[in-house]
PDB file of C-alpha atoms in Angstrom:
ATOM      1  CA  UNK F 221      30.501 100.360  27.341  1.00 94.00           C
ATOM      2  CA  UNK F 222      32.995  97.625  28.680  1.00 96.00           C
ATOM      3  CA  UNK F 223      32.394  94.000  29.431  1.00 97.00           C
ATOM      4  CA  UNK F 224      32.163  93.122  33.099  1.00 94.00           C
ATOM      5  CA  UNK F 225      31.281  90.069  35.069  1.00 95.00           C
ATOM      6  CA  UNK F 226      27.485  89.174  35.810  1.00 93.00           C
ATOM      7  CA  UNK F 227      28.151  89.882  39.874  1.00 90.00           C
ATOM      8  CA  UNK F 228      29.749  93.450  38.650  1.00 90.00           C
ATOM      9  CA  UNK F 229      26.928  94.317  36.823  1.00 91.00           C
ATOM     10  CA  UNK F 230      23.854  93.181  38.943  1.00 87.00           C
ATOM     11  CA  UNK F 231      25.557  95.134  41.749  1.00 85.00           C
ATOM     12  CA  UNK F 232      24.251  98.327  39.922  1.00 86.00           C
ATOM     13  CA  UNK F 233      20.409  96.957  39.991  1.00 85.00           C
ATOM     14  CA  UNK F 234      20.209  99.137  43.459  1.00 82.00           C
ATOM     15  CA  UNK F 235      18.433 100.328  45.383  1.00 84.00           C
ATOM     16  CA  UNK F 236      15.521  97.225  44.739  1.00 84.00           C
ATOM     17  CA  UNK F 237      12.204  95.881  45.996  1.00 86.00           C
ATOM     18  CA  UNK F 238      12.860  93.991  49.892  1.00 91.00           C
ATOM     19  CA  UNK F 239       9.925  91.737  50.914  1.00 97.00           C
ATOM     20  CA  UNK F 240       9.785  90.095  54.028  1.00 98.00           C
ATOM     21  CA  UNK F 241       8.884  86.255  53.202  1.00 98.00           C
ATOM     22  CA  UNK F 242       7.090  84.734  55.997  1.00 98.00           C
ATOM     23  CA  UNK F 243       6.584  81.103  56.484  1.00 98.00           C
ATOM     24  CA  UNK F 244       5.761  78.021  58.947  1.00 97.00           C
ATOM     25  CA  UNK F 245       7.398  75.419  59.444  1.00 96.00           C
ATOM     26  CA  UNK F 246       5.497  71.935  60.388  1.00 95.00           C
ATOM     27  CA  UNK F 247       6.341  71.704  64.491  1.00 95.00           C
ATOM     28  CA  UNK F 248       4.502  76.371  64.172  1.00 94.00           C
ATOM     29  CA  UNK F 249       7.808  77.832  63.911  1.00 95.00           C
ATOM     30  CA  UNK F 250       7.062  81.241  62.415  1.00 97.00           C
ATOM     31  CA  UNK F 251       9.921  82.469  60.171  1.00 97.00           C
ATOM     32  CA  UNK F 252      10.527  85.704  58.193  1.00 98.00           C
ATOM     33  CA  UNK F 253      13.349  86.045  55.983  1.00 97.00           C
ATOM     34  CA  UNK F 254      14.076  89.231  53.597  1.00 96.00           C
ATOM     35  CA  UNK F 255      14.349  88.732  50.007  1.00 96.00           C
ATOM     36  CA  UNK F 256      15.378  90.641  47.110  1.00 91.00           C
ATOM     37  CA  UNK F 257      14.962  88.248  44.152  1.00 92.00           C
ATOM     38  CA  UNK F 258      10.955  87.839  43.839  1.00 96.00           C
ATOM     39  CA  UNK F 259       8.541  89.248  41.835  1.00 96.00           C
ATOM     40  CA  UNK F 260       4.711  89.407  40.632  1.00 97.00           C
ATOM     41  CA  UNK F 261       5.099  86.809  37.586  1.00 97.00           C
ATOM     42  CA  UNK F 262       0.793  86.657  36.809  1.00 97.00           C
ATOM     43  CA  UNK F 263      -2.071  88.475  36.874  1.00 97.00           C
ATOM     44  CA  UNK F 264      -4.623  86.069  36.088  1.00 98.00           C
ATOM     45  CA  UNK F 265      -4.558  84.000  38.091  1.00 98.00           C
ATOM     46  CA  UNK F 266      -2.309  86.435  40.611  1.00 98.00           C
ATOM     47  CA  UNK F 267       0.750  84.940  40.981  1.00 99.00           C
ATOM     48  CA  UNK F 268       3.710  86.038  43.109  1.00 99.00           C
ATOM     49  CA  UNK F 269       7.389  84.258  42.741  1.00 99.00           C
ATOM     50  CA  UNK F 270      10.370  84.615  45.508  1.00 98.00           C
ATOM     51  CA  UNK F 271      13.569  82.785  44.871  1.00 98.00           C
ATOM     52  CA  UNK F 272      15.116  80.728  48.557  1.00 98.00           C
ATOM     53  CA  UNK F 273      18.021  79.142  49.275  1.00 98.00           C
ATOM     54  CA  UNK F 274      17.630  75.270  49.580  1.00 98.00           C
ATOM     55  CA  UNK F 275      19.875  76.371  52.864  1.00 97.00           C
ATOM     56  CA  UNK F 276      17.354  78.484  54.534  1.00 97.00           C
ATOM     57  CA  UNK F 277      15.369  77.343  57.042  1.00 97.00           C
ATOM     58  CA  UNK F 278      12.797  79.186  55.311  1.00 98.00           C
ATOM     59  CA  UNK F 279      12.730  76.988  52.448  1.00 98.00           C
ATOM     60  CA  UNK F 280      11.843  73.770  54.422  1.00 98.00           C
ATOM     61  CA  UNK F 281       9.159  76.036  56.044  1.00 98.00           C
ATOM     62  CA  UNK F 282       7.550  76.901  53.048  1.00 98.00           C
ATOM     63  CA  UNK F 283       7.869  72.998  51.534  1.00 98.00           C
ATOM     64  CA  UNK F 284       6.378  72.027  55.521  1.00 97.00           C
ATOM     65  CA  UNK F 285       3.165  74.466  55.223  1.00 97.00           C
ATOM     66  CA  UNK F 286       2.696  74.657  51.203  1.00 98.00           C
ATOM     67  CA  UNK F 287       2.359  78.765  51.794  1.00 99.00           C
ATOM     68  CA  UNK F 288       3.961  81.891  52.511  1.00 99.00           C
ATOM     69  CA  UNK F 289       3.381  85.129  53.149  1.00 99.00           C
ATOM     70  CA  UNK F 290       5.325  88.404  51.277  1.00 99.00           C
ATOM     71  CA  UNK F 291       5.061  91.695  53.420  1.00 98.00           C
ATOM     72  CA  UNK F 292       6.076  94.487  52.102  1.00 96.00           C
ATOM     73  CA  UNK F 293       8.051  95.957  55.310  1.00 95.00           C
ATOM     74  CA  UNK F 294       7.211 100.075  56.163  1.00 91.00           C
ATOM     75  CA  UNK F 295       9.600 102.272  57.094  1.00 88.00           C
ATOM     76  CA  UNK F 296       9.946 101.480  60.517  1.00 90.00           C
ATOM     77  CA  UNK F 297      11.232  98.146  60.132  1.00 93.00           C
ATOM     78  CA  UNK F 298      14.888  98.669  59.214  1.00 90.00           C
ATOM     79  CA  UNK F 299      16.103  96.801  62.008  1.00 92.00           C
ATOM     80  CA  UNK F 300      14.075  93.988  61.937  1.00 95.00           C
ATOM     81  CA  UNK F 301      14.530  93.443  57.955  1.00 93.00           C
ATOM     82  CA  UNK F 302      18.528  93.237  59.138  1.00 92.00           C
ATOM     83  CA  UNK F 303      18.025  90.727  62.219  1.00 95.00           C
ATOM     84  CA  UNK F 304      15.817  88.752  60.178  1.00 96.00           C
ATOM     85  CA  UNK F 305      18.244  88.365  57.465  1.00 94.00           C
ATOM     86  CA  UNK F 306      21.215  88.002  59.541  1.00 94.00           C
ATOM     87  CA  UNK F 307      19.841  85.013  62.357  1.00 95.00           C
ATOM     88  CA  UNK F 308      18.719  81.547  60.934  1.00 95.00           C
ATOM     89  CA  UNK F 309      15.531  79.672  61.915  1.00 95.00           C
ATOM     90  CA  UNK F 310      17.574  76.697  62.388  1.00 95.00           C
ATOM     91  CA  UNK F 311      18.682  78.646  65.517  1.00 95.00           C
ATOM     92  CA  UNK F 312      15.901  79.123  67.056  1.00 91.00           C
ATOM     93  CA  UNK F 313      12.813  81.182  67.075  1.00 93.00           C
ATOM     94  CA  UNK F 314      13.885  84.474  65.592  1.00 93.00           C
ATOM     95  CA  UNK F 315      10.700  86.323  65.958  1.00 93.00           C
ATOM     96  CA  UNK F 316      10.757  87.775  69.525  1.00 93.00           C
ATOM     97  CA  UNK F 317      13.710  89.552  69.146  1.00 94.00           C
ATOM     98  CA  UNK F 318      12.875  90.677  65.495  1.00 96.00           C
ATOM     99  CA  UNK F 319      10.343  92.770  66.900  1.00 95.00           C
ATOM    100  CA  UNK F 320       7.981  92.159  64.315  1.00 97.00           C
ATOM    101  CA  UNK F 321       4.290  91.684  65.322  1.00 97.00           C
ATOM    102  CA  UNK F 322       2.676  89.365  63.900  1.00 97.00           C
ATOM    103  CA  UNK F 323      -1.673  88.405  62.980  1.00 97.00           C
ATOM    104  CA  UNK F 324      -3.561  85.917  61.900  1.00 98.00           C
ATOM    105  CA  UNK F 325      -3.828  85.257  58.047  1.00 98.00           C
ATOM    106  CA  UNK F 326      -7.037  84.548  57.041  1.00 98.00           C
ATOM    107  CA  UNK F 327      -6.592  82.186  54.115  1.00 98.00           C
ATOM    108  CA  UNK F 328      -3.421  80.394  54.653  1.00 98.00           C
ATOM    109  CA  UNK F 329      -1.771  79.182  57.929  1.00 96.00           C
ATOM    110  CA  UNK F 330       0.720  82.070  57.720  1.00 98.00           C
ATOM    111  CA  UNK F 331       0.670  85.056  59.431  1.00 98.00           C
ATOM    112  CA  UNK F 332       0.781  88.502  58.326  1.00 99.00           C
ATOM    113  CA  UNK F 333       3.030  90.953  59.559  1.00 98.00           C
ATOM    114  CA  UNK F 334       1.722  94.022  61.176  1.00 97.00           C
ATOM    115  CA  UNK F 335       2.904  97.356  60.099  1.00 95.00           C
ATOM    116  CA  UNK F 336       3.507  96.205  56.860  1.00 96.00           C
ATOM    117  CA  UNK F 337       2.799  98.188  53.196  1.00 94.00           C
ATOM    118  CA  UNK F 338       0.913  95.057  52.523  1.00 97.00           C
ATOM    119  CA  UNK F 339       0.437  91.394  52.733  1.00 98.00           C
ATOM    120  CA  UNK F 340      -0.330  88.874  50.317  1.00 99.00           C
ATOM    121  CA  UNK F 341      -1.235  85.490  51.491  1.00 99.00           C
ATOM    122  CA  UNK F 342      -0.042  82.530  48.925  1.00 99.00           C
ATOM    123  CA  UNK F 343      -0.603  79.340  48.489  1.00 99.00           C
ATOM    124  CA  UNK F 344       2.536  77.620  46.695  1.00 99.00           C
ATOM    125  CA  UNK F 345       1.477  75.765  43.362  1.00 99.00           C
ATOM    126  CA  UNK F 346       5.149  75.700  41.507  1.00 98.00           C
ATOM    127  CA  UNK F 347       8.433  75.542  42.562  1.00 98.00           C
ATOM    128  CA  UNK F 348      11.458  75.342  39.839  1.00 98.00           C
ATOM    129  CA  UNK F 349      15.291  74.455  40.800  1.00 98.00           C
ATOM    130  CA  UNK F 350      17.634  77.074  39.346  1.00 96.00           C
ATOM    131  CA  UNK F 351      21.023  76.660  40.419  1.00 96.00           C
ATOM    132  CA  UNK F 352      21.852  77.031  43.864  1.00 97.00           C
ATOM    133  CA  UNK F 353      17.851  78.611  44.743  1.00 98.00           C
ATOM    134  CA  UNK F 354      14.255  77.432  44.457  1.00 99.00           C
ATOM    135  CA  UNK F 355      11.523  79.803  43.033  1.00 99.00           C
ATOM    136  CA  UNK F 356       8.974  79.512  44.859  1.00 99.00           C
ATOM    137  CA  UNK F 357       5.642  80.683  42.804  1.00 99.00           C
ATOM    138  CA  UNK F 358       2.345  81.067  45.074  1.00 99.00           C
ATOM    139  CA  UNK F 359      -1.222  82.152  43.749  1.00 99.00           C
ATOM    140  CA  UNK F 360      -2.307  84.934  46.015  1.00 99.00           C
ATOM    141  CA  UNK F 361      -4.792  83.960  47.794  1.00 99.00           C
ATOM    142  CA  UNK F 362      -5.697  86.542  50.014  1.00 99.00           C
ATOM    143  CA  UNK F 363      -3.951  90.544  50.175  1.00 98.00           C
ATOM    144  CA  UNK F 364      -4.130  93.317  52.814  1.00 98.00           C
ATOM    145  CA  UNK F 365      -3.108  96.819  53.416  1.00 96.00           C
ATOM    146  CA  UNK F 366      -2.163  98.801  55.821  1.00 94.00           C
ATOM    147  CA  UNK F 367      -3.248 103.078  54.912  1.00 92.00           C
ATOM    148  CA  UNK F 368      -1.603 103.751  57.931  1.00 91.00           C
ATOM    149  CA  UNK F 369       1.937 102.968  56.554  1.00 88.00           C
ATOM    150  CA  UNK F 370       3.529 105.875  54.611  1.00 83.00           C
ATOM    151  CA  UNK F 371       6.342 104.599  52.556  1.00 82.00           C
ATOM    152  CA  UNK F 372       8.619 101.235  52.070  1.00 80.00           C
ATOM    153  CA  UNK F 373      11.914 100.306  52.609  1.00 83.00           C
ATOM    154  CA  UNK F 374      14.149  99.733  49.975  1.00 82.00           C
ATOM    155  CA  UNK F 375      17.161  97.525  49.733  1.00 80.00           C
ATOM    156  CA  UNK F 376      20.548  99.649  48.786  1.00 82.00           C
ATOM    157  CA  UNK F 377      22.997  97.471  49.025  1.00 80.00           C
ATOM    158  CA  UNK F 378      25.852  96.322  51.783  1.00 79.00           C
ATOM    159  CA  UNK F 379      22.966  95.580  54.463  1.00 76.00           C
ATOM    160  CA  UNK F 380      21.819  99.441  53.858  1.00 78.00           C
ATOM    161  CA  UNK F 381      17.648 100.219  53.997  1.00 78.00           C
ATOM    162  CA  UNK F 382      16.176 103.544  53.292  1.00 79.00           C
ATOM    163  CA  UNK F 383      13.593 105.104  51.926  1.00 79.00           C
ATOM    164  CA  UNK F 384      13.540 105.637  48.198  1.00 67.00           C
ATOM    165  CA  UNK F 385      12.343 109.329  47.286  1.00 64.00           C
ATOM    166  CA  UNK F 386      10.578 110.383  44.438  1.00 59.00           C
ATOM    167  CA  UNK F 387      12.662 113.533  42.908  1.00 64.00           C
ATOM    168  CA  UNK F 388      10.895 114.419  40.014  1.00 66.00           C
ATOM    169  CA  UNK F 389       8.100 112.688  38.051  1.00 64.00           C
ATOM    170  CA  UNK F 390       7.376 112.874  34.231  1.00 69.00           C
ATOM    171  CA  UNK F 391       5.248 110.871  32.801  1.00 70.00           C
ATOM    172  CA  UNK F 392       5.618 108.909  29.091  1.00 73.00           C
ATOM    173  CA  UNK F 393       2.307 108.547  27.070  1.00 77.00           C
ATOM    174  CA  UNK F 394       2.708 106.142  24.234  1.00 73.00           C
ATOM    175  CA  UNK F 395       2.292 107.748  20.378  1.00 70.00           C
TER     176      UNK F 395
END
């Protein structure tokens, strides 16, 4: 084993979790932004944690509307996960030409994204400075799935989205 710098080693943690983090800003400017760096952090009460750039428009949407939305995005939406992550809401309104369909949420002012693995609505109640990002942490308020959606994409690094693939499965049972 050899000694390497924190950026060499977390380069190795893919292929990892993408979410889609949708959010509103105060004049209805839907935004969706991909993330790596969240997580579910409670189960009682249900908690769900995403770390933003104070940079990112989607940060000052989240602050404006006190919620957010994390989608899990299906396979389909390779394209979109890379527009959405490469255009700034500051911009402009990123979500016609992101493709991405969007419905009513039905406990936060949010939407959902259709086509999506799932959706959990949140409502924040924490966020912590850590360096140069916020973590957001959001009770989940309300969740949805979508049966219809076979699969998620996965983040592999370098702006590459696949599908991960099961190759074998054993399973552990504790002694």
């Amino acid at each position: 084993m050899r000694q390497v710098t924190p950026q060499e080693a977390l380069s190795r943690k893919y292929p990892e979790w993408i979410v889609l983090v949708v959010s509103c800003a105060a004049n209805g400017q839907v935004n969706v932004m991909p993330a790596g760096w969240s997580m579910v952090c409670s189960a009682k009460p249900p908690l769900y944690a995403v770390s933003v750039s104070p940079k990112r428009f989607t940060h000052k949407a989240i602050l404006d509307s006190r919620a957010f939305v994390i989608a899990a995005p299906g396979p389909d939406m390779g394209e979109a996960v890379w527009y959405t992550g490469n255009h700034s809401g500051y911009d402009g309104d990123k979500m016609p030409a992101s493709g991405l369909k969007t419905r009513p949420g039905t406990a936060t002012p949010v939407p959902l994204i259709e086509g999506a693995v799932f959706n959990l609505e949140c409502r924040l109640v924490q966020q912590v400075e850590t360096g140069d990002h916020t973590v957001f942490v959001g009770e989940i308020v309300a969740a949805h799935v979508d049966d219809s959606v076979e699969g998620r994409l996965m983040n592999f690094g370098d702006g590459i989205y696949g599908l991960a693939q099961l190759v074998e499965s054993t399973r552990y049972e504790a002694k």
